[in-house]
Amino acid sequence: MMEIKKLHLKMDVYRALQKRLAYVFAEFDNIFVAFSGGKDSGLLLSLTLQYMREHGIKRKIGVFHMDYEAQYEMTTQYVTRMMTGNDDLITPYWSCMPMSVPCTTSMHQSAWIPWNPDDKDIWVRPMPDYPSVINIDNHDFYFYQIGMIDYRFQEKFSGWYQKQHGGGKTVALVGIRTQESLQRYTAIVNKVESWKGHIWTTMTGKNACAAYPLYDWSVDDIWTANARFGFDYNKLYDLMYYAGIKPHDMRVASPFLGAAQESLNLYRIIEPQTWGRVLGRVNGANFTAIYGASKAMAFKNITLPKGHTWKSYLDFLLETLPDDTRNKYLEKFNSSLNYWTEKGGAVAKETADELRAAGAPCEYLGAPRRNQKYTGEMEFIKFSEYPDDMPIDDFKSVPSYKRMCICILKNDYACKYMGFGLTQLDMQRRKAALDKYKNL
């Protein structure tokens, strides 16, 4: 496994955060906090407000919340308290816009659209009724199109916010911590460009960046700060704690996202009244709630059915899918086949050594020749034939037909498990959604 190098500071994370916030308020003309209602973004908002009050800062900051409709009532209650209880320092932007959001509970739809006007009769909850709520009827987002992908909406919001406030240097404060995942660590450390060399920032546009003041905090730091300062937080975490969920595994994400599959069952335990409405909202919710943490969804040690290779099992799984879904997977799988057998790719040196010891059908081509930055020693390899299975420690980092099977079983349409990024969701689906709703 690659070693993650940690930057050591000669101060605790709270004092480091204070220095970062001081820099933010001195450097930027326009500031907003991206607030999801979870523990990290919630603490970041509380700490930012604390800093402003302690330093007598009167200018208001924006607070941007993307409401995904289907969520715990406790999350909605917490969001409501934060968005309506700090009028002296914030201008809230409570977005309830219809967007295309990834869905991993159904084999028949790779995305769903919260707050879809056509589905109003089956919305999980009514539209919030506050002055700060922005929806399809009252928005002035010049960049918006029905069915646009949610993360594109987030990217575009920053430019819209900058323009609404007369231009100038603009920063989005985001509650991302590198401890959460290697993917988050990579997103922060391996960036194209930072703001004036600050590692905890990423350029997002002209005179605009995202900043991650909590990037080096641990989950223990989060809850220590909440307790020490008596901050408000999402009380759903208390119920999760009582349910025996470890702090690092607690998630309040949209129930249909891949990150929430294993915890979808908690909805019917913690909030059965919400669960009943979730069942009628997106296909496959009940199946995922029952089997989301089992072999059926490939979250445990999946075993190969008798009489199959992983290649033949993949062919069987593909035949069970609707045509559109099958073609979507095949596009990704063929891309992987071509990449690893024709072009090749970089893996950790330790992984390459394991492949050598296992007699994998590879060419070992030495260190990568491209000017790409890596977090550890890497080796470039190319497979002479696509493997059926690769029984090595870092299984996810190398190609195999087994890895493809897992993507299907997890309803991982974007094939993130195989390393594909969410640069684009299905463009045909997006175009279909735009055509369907263009006359609204």
Coordinates of C-alpha atoms in Angstrom, one line a residue:
M1 CA 0.0 0.0 0.0
M2 CA 1.2 3.5 -0.7
E3 CA 2.2 5.5 2.3
I4 CA 0.3 8.8 2.8
K5 CA 2.7 11.5 3.8
K6 CA 1.3 13.9 6.4
L7 CA 2.4 17.5 6.7
H8 CA 3.3 18.2 10.3
L9 CA 2.6 21.6 11.7
K10 CA 4.1 23.2 14.8
M11 CA 0.7 23.9 16.2
D12 CA -2.6 22.1 16.9
V13 CA -5.3 21.9 14.2
Y14 CA -7.5 24.5 15.9
R15 CA -4.8 27.1 15.9
A16 CA -3.9 26.2 12.3
L17 CA -7.6 26.7 11.4
Q18 CA -7.6 30.1 13.0
K19 CA -4.6 31.2 10.9
R20 CA -6.3 29.9 7.8
L21 CA -9.5 31.8 8.6
A22 CA -7.5 35.0 9.3
Y23 CA -6.0 34.6 5.8
V24 CA -9.4 34.0 4.2
F25 CA -11.0 37.1 5.6
A26 CA -8.0 39.3 4.8
E27 CA -7.5 37.9 1.3
F28 CA -11.0 37.4 -0.2
D29 CA -13.7 39.8 -1.2
N30 CA -16.5 37.2 -1.3
I31 CA -16.8 34.2 1.0
F32 CA -19.3 31.4 1.3
V33 CA -19.5 28.1 3.1
A34 CA -20.7 25.0 1.4
F35 CA -23.0 23.5 4.0
S36 CA -24.4 19.9 3.6
G37 CA -25.8 19.4 7.1
G38 CA -23.1 16.9 8.0
K39 CA -20.5 16.9 10.8
D40 CA -17.6 18.4 8.8
S41 CA -19.4 21.2 7.0
G42 CA -21.4 21.9 10.1
L43 CA -18.4 22.4 12.2
L44 CA -16.7 24.5 9.6
L45 CA -19.7 26.8 9.5
S46 CA -19.8 27.0 13.3
L47 CA -16.1 27.7 13.6
T48 CA -16.3 30.4 10.9
L49 CA -19.1 32.1 12.7
Q50 CA -17.2 31.9 15.9
Y51 CA -14.2 33.5 14.3
M52 CA -16.3 36.3 12.9
R53 CA -17.9 37.1 16.3
E54 CA -14.7 36.9 18.2
H55 CA -13.0 39.3 15.7
G56 CA -15.9 41.7 15.3
I57 CA -16.3 40.9 11.6
K58 CA -19.7 42.3 10.5
R59 CA -19.7 41.7 6.7
K60 CA -21.9 38.8 5.8
I61 CA -20.8 35.5 4.3
G62 CA -22.9 33.2 2.1
V63 CA -24.0 29.8 3.2
F64 CA -24.8 27.5 0.3
H65 CA -26.9 24.4 1.0
M66 CA -27.9 21.9 -1.7
D67 CA -31.1 20.2 -0.6
Y68 CA -31.5 16.7 -2.0
E69 CA -35.1 16.2 -0.9
A70 CA -34.7 12.7 0.5
Q71 CA -32.9 13.0 3.8
Y72 CA -33.4 12.5 7.5
E73 CA -35.8 14.8 9.3
M74 CA -33.1 15.5 11.8
T75 CA -30.8 16.7 9.0
T76 CA -33.5 19.1 7.8
Q77 CA -34.1 20.4 11.4
Y78 CA -30.4 21.1 11.8
V79 CA -30.1 22.8 8.4
T80 CA -33.1 24.9 9.3
R81 CA -31.6 26.0 12.6
M82 CA -28.3 27.0 11.0
M83 CA -29.8 28.6 7.9
T84 CA -32.4 30.7 9.8
G85 CA -30.6 31.3 13.1
N86 CA -27.6 33.4 12.1
D87 CA -29.1 36.3 10.2
D88 CA -26.6 38.7 11.6
L89 CA -23.7 37.1 9.8
I90 CA -24.9 35.0 6.9
T91 CA -26.9 35.3 3.7
P92 CA -28.3 31.8 3.1
Y93 CA -28.8 30.1 -0.3
W94 CA -31.0 27.1 0.3
S95 CA -31.1 25.4 -3.1
C96 CA -34.0 23.0 -3.9
M97 CA -33.3 22.8 -7.6
P98 CA -34.1 19.7 -9.7
M99 CA -30.7 18.2 -10.6
S100 CA -29.5 14.9 -11.9
V101 CA -28.1 13.0 -8.9
P102 CA -26.3 9.5 -9.1
C103 CA -28.5 6.7 -7.9
T104 CA -27.0 3.3 -6.9
T105 CA -30.1 1.5 -5.7
S106 CA -31.6 0.7 -9.1
M107 CA -30.4 -1.2 -12.1
H108 CA -33.0 0.7 -14.2
Q109 CA -31.9 4.3 -13.4
S110 CA -28.4 5.6 -12.9
A111 CA -29.7 9.0 -11.7
W112 CA -32.8 10.5 -10.1
I113 CA -34.0 14.1 -9.9
P114 CA -34.9 15.5 -6.5
W115 CA -37.5 18.2 -6.5
N116 CA -38.6 17.1 -9.9
P117 CA -41.9 19.0 -10.6
D118 CA -43.4 16.0 -12.3
D119 CA -42.9 13.9 -9.2
K120 CA -44.3 16.4 -6.7
D121 CA -47.0 13.9 -5.5
I122 CA -44.3 11.5 -4.3
W123 CA -41.7 13.9 -2.9
V124 CA -40.2 12.6 0.3
R125 CA -41.0 15.8 2.0
P126 CA -42.7 19.2 1.2
M127 CA -40.6 22.0 -0.3
P128 CA -39.1 24.1 2.6
D129 CA -40.9 27.4 3.0
Y130 CA -38.3 30.0 4.0
P131 CA -37.2 33.3 2.3
S132 CA -33.8 31.8 1.6
V133 CA -35.2 28.8 -0.3
I134 CA -34.4 28.8 -4.1
N135 CA -36.4 26.6 -6.3
I136 CA -37.5 26.1 -9.9
D137 CA -40.1 28.9 -9.6
N138 CA -38.0 31.7 -8.1
H139 CA -34.3 31.1 -9.1
D140 CA -32.1 33.4 -11.2
F141 CA -29.3 30.9 -11.9
Y142 CA -28.4 31.9 -15.4
F143 CA -26.4 28.7 -15.8
Y144 CA -29.1 26.3 -14.7
Q145 CA -30.7 23.7 -16.9
I146 CA -33.3 21.1 -15.8
G147 CA -31.5 17.8 -15.3
M148 CA -28.0 19.3 -15.0
I149 CA -25.6 17.2 -13.0
D150 CA -25.4 18.1 -9.3
Y151 CA -21.7 18.5 -9.0
R152 CA -21.7 20.8 -12.1
F153 CA -24.3 22.9 -10.4
Q154 CA -22.0 23.2 -7.4
E155 CA -19.1 24.3 -9.6
K156 CA -21.3 26.9 -11.5
F157 CA -22.7 28.3 -8.2
S158 CA -19.3 29.7 -7.2
G159 CA -19.0 31.7 -10.5
W160 CA -22.7 32.9 -10.1
Y161 CA -22.0 33.9 -6.5
Q162 CA -18.9 35.8 -7.5
K163 CA -20.8 37.7 -10.3
Q164 CA -23.7 38.5 -7.9
H165 CA -21.3 40.2 -5.5
G166 CA -19.6 42.3 -8.1
G167 CA -16.7 40.1 -9.0
G168 CA -13.5 40.2 -6.9
K169 CA -11.6 37.4 -5.2
T170 CA -14.0 34.6 -4.2
V171 CA -13.6 31.6 -2.0
A172 CA -15.8 28.6 -1.2
L173 CA -15.1 27.1 2.2
V174 CA -15.6 23.3 2.0
G175 CA -15.5 20.9 4.9
I176 CA -13.4 18.2 3.4
R177 CA -10.9 16.2 5.5
T178 CA -8.2 14.0 4.1
Q179 CA -8.7 11.4 6.8
E180 CA -12.1 10.5 5.2
S181 CA -10.6 8.8 2.2
L182 CA -7.6 8.5 -0.1
Q183 CA -9.8 10.1 -2.8
R184 CA -10.2 13.2 -0.8
Y185 CA -6.5 13.3 0.1
T186 CA -5.7 13.1 -3.6
A187 CA -8.2 15.8 -4.5
I188 CA -6.5 18.2 -2.2
V189 CA -2.8 17.3 -2.6
N190 CA -2.7 16.4 -6.3
K191 CA -4.2 19.5 -7.8
V192 CA -3.6 21.5 -10.9
E193 CA -3.2 24.8 -9.1
S194 CA -3.6 26.2 -5.7
W195 CA -4.3 29.7 -4.5
K196 CA -0.8 31.3 -4.1
G197 CA 0.7 28.0 -3.0
H198 CA -1.6 27.2 -0.1
I199 CA -1.9 23.4 0.0
W200 CA -5.4 23.7 1.5
T201 CA -6.8 25.5 -1.6
T202 CA -7.7 24.7 -5.2
M203 CA -8.2 27.1 -8.0
T204 CA -11.7 26.9 -9.5
G205 CA -11.8 29.8 -11.9
K206 CA -10.5 33.3 -12.5
N207 CA -10.0 34.9 -9.1
A208 CA -11.9 32.0 -7.4
C209 CA -10.9 29.0 -5.4
A210 CA -12.1 26.4 -3.0
A211 CA -10.5 26.2 0.5
Y212 CA -10.4 23.3 2.9
P213 CA -9.5 24.7 6.3
L214 CA -10.3 21.4 8.1
Y215 CA -8.3 19.2 5.7
D216 CA -5.9 18.0 8.4
W217 CA -8.5 17.4 11.1
S218 CA -9.5 14.0 12.4
V219 CA -12.9 12.8 13.3
D220 CA -11.9 13.0 16.9
D221 CA -10.9 16.6 16.4
I222 CA -14.4 17.3 15.0
W223 CA -16.3 16.0 18.0
T224 CA -13.8 17.4 20.5
A225 CA -14.4 20.9 19.0
N226 CA -18.2 20.5 19.0
A227 CA -18.1 19.4 22.7
R228 CA -15.6 22.1 23.8
F229 CA -17.4 25.0 22.2
G230 CA -21.0 23.7 22.7
F231 CA -21.7 24.1 19.0
D232 CA -25.0 22.9 17.5
Y233 CA -24.8 19.9 15.3
N234 CA -26.9 17.3 13.5
K235 CA -28.5 15.2 16.3
L236 CA -28.8 12.3 13.9
Y237 CA -25.2 11.4 14.8
D238 CA -26.4 10.7 18.4
L239 CA -28.9 8.2 17.2
M240 CA -26.2 6.6 14.9
Y241 CA -23.9 6.4 17.9
Y242 CA -26.6 4.6 19.9
A243 CA -27.2 2.3 17.0
G244 CA -23.5 1.2 17.3
I245 CA -22.1 2.9 14.2
K246 CA -18.5 3.9 14.6
P247 CA -17.9 7.7 14.3
H248 CA -15.7 7.3 11.2
D249 CA -18.5 5.4 9.4
M250 CA -21.3 7.8 10.2
R251 CA -22.8 9.4 7.0
V252 CA -25.8 11.6 6.4
A253 CA -25.5 11.6 2.6
S254 CA -28.5 11.2 0.2
P255 CA -29.8 7.7 0.7
F256 CA -29.5 6.8 -3.0
L257 CA -25.8 7.5 -3.3
G258 CA -23.2 4.8 -3.2
A259 CA -21.7 6.0 0.0
A260 CA -25.0 5.5 1.8
Q261 CA -25.9 2.0 0.5
E262 CA -24.7 0.2 3.6
S263 CA -26.6 2.6 5.9
L264 CA -29.8 2.8 3.9
N265 CA -31.4 0.3 6.3
L266 CA -31.1 2.8 9.1
Y267 CA -33.8 4.9 7.6
R268 CA -36.5 2.4 8.5
I269 CA -35.1 2.0 12.0
I270 CA -34.4 5.6 12.9
E271 CA -37.1 7.4 10.9
P272 CA -39.8 4.9 9.7
Q273 CA -42.0 7.7 8.7
T274 CA -39.4 9.0 6.2
W275 CA -38.6 5.4 5.1
G276 CA -42.1 4.9 3.9
R277 CA -41.8 7.9 1.5
V278 CA -38.3 6.9 0.4
L279 CA -39.6 3.5 -0.7
G280 CA -41.9 5.2 -3.2
R281 CA -39.4 7.7 -4.5
V282 CA -36.6 5.6 -6.2
N283 CA -36.7 2.1 -7.5
G284 CA -34.6 -0.5 -5.6
A285 CA -34.5 1.3 -2.2
N286 CA -35.9 -1.7 -0.3
F287 CA -33.6 -4.2 -1.9
T288 CA -30.6 -2.1 -1.2
A289 CA -31.7 -1.6 2.4
I290 CA -31.9 -5.3 2.9
Y291 CA -28.8 -6.4 1.0
G292 CA -26.7 -3.3 0.9
A293 CA -24.2 -4.6 3.4
S294 CA -24.2 -8.2 2.1
K295 CA -22.5 -10.2 -0.7
A296 CA -25.5 -9.4 -2.9
M297 CA -24.2 -5.8 -3.2
A298 CA -20.5 -6.8 -3.2
F299 CA -19.7 -5.2 0.1
K300 CA -18.5 -8.4 1.6
N301 CA -16.1 -11.0 0.2
I302 CA -18.0 -11.9 -2.9
T303 CA -17.6 -15.5 -4.1
L304 CA -17.7 -16.8 -7.7
P305 CA -20.8 -18.9 -8.6
K306 CA -20.0 -22.5 -9.3
G307 CA -19.1 -23.3 -12.9
H308 CA -18.2 -19.7 -13.8
T309 CA -15.1 -17.7 -14.4
W310 CA -15.3 -14.0 -13.6
K311 CA -15.5 -13.3 -17.3
S312 CA -18.4 -15.7 -17.9
Y313 CA -20.1 -14.3 -14.7
L314 CA -19.7 -10.8 -16.1
D315 CA -21.4 -11.9 -19.3
F316 CA -24.3 -13.3 -17.3
L317 CA -24.7 -10.2 -15.2
L318 CA -24.7 -8.0 -18.3
E319 CA -27.5 -10.0 -19.9
T320 CA -29.7 -9.4 -16.9
L321 CA -29.5 -5.6 -17.3
P322 CA -31.7 -3.2 -19.4
D323 CA -30.1 -2.4 -22.8
D324 CA -29.3 1.2 -21.8
T325 CA -27.7 0.2 -18.6
R326 CA -25.7 -2.6 -20.2
N327 CA -24.4 -0.3 -22.9
K328 CA -23.3 2.2 -20.3
Y329 CA -21.2 -0.5 -18.5
L330 CA -19.8 -1.8 -21.7
E331 CA -18.5 1.6 -22.6
K332 CA -16.5 1.8 -19.4
F333 CA -15.4 -1.8 -19.5
N334 CA -14.1 -1.6 -23.0
S335 CA -12.3 1.6 -22.1
S336 CA -10.6 -0.3 -19.3
L337 CA -9.8 -3.3 -21.6
N338 CA -8.1 -1.0 -24.1
Y339 CA -6.3 1.1 -21.5
W340 CA -4.6 -1.8 -19.7
T341 CA -3.8 -4.0 -22.7
E342 CA -2.8 -1.4 -25.2
K343 CA -1.6 1.7 -23.3
G344 CA -0.9 0.6 -19.8
G345 CA -1.0 2.4 -16.5
A346 CA 0.9 3.3 -13.3
V347 CA 0.5 1.3 -10.1
A348 CA 2.3 1.5 -6.8
K349 CA 5.7 -0.2 -6.8
E350 CA 4.6 -2.6 -4.1
T351 CA 1.6 -3.6 -6.3
A352 CA 3.9 -4.2 -9.2
D353 CA 6.1 -6.4 -7.1
E354 CA 3.1 -8.5 -6.0
L355 CA 2.0 -8.9 -9.6
R356 CA 5.5 -10.2 -10.5
A357 CA 5.4 -12.7 -7.6
A358 CA 1.9 -13.8 -8.7
G359 CA 3.1 -14.4 -12.3
A360 CA 0.6 -11.9 -13.7
P361 CA 0.6 -11.5 -17.5
C362 CA 2.3 -8.1 -17.5
E363 CA 5.0 -6.1 -19.1
Y364 CA 6.9 -4.1 -16.6
L365 CA 8.0 -0.8 -18.2
G366 CA 9.8 1.0 -15.4
A367 CA 8.9 4.4 -13.8
P368 CA 6.2 6.5 -15.4
R369 CA 7.5 8.8 -18.1
R370 CA 4.8 11.4 -17.9
N371 CA 5.3 14.6 -15.8
Q372 CA 2.5 13.6 -13.4
K373 CA 3.0 13.9 -9.7
Y374 CA 2.4 10.8 -7.6
T375 CA 2.3 10.3 -3.8
G376 CA 4.7 7.4 -3.8
E377 CA 7.0 5.3 -6.0
M378 CA 5.2 4.0 -9.1
E379 CA 5.8 1.6 -11.9
F380 CA 4.2 1.5 -15.3
I381 CA 2.7 -1.8 -16.4
K382 CA 0.8 -3.2 -19.4
F383 CA -1.2 -6.5 -19.4
S384 CA -0.8 -8.9 -22.3
E385 CA -4.3 -10.2 -21.5
Y386 CA -7.0 -8.9 -19.3
P387 CA -7.0 -10.8 -16.0
D388 CA -9.9 -12.8 -14.7
D389 CA -8.9 -12.1 -11.0
M390 CA -6.0 -10.5 -9.3
P391 CA -5.6 -11.8 -5.7
I392 CA -3.3 -9.1 -4.4
D393 CA -3.7 -6.7 -1.5
D394 CA -4.5 -3.6 -3.5
F395 CA -7.1 -5.4 -5.6
K396 CA -9.0 -2.3 -6.6
S397 CA -6.0 -0.7 -8.3
V398 CA -5.5 -3.3 -11.0
P399 CA -7.8 -4.5 -13.8
S400 CA -9.8 -7.8 -13.6
Y401 CA -13.2 -9.1 -14.7
K402 CA -14.0 -9.6 -11.1
R403 CA -13.6 -5.9 -10.5
M404 CA -16.1 -5.4 -13.3
C405 CA -18.6 -7.8 -11.7
I406 CA -18.3 -5.9 -8.4
C407 CA -19.2 -2.6 -10.2
I408 CA -22.4 -4.1 -11.5
L409 CA -23.4 -5.7 -8.2
K410 CA -22.8 -2.4 -6.5
N411 CA -24.9 -0.5 -9.1
D412 CA -21.7 1.6 -9.6
Y413 CA -22.7 3.1 -13.0
A414 CA -19.8 5.5 -13.0
C415 CA -17.4 2.6 -12.2
K416 CA -15.7 4.6 -9.5
Y417 CA -14.6 1.3 -8.0
M418 CA -12.5 0.8 -11.1
G419 CA -11.0 4.2 -10.8
F420 CA -13.1 6.1 -13.3
G421 CA -13.8 9.7 -12.3
L422 CA -17.2 11.4 -12.3
T423 CA -16.1 13.8 -15.1
Q424 CA -19.4 13.2 -17.0
L425 CA -22.5 11.3 -16.2
D426 CA -24.4 9.6 -19.1
M427 CA -24.6 12.4 -21.7
Q428 CA -27.5 10.7 -23.4
R429 CA -29.5 10.6 -20.2
R430 CA -28.7 14.3 -19.6
K431 CA -29.9 15.2 -23.1
A432 CA -33.0 13.2 -22.6
A433 CA -33.7 15.0 -19.3
L434 CA -33.1 18.3 -20.9
D435 CA -35.5 17.5 -23.8
K436 CA -38.1 16.2 -21.4
Y437 CA -38.2 19.3 -19.3
K438 CA -37.2 22.1 -21.7
N439 CA -40.7 23.5 -21.9
L440 CA -41.2 24.0 -18.1

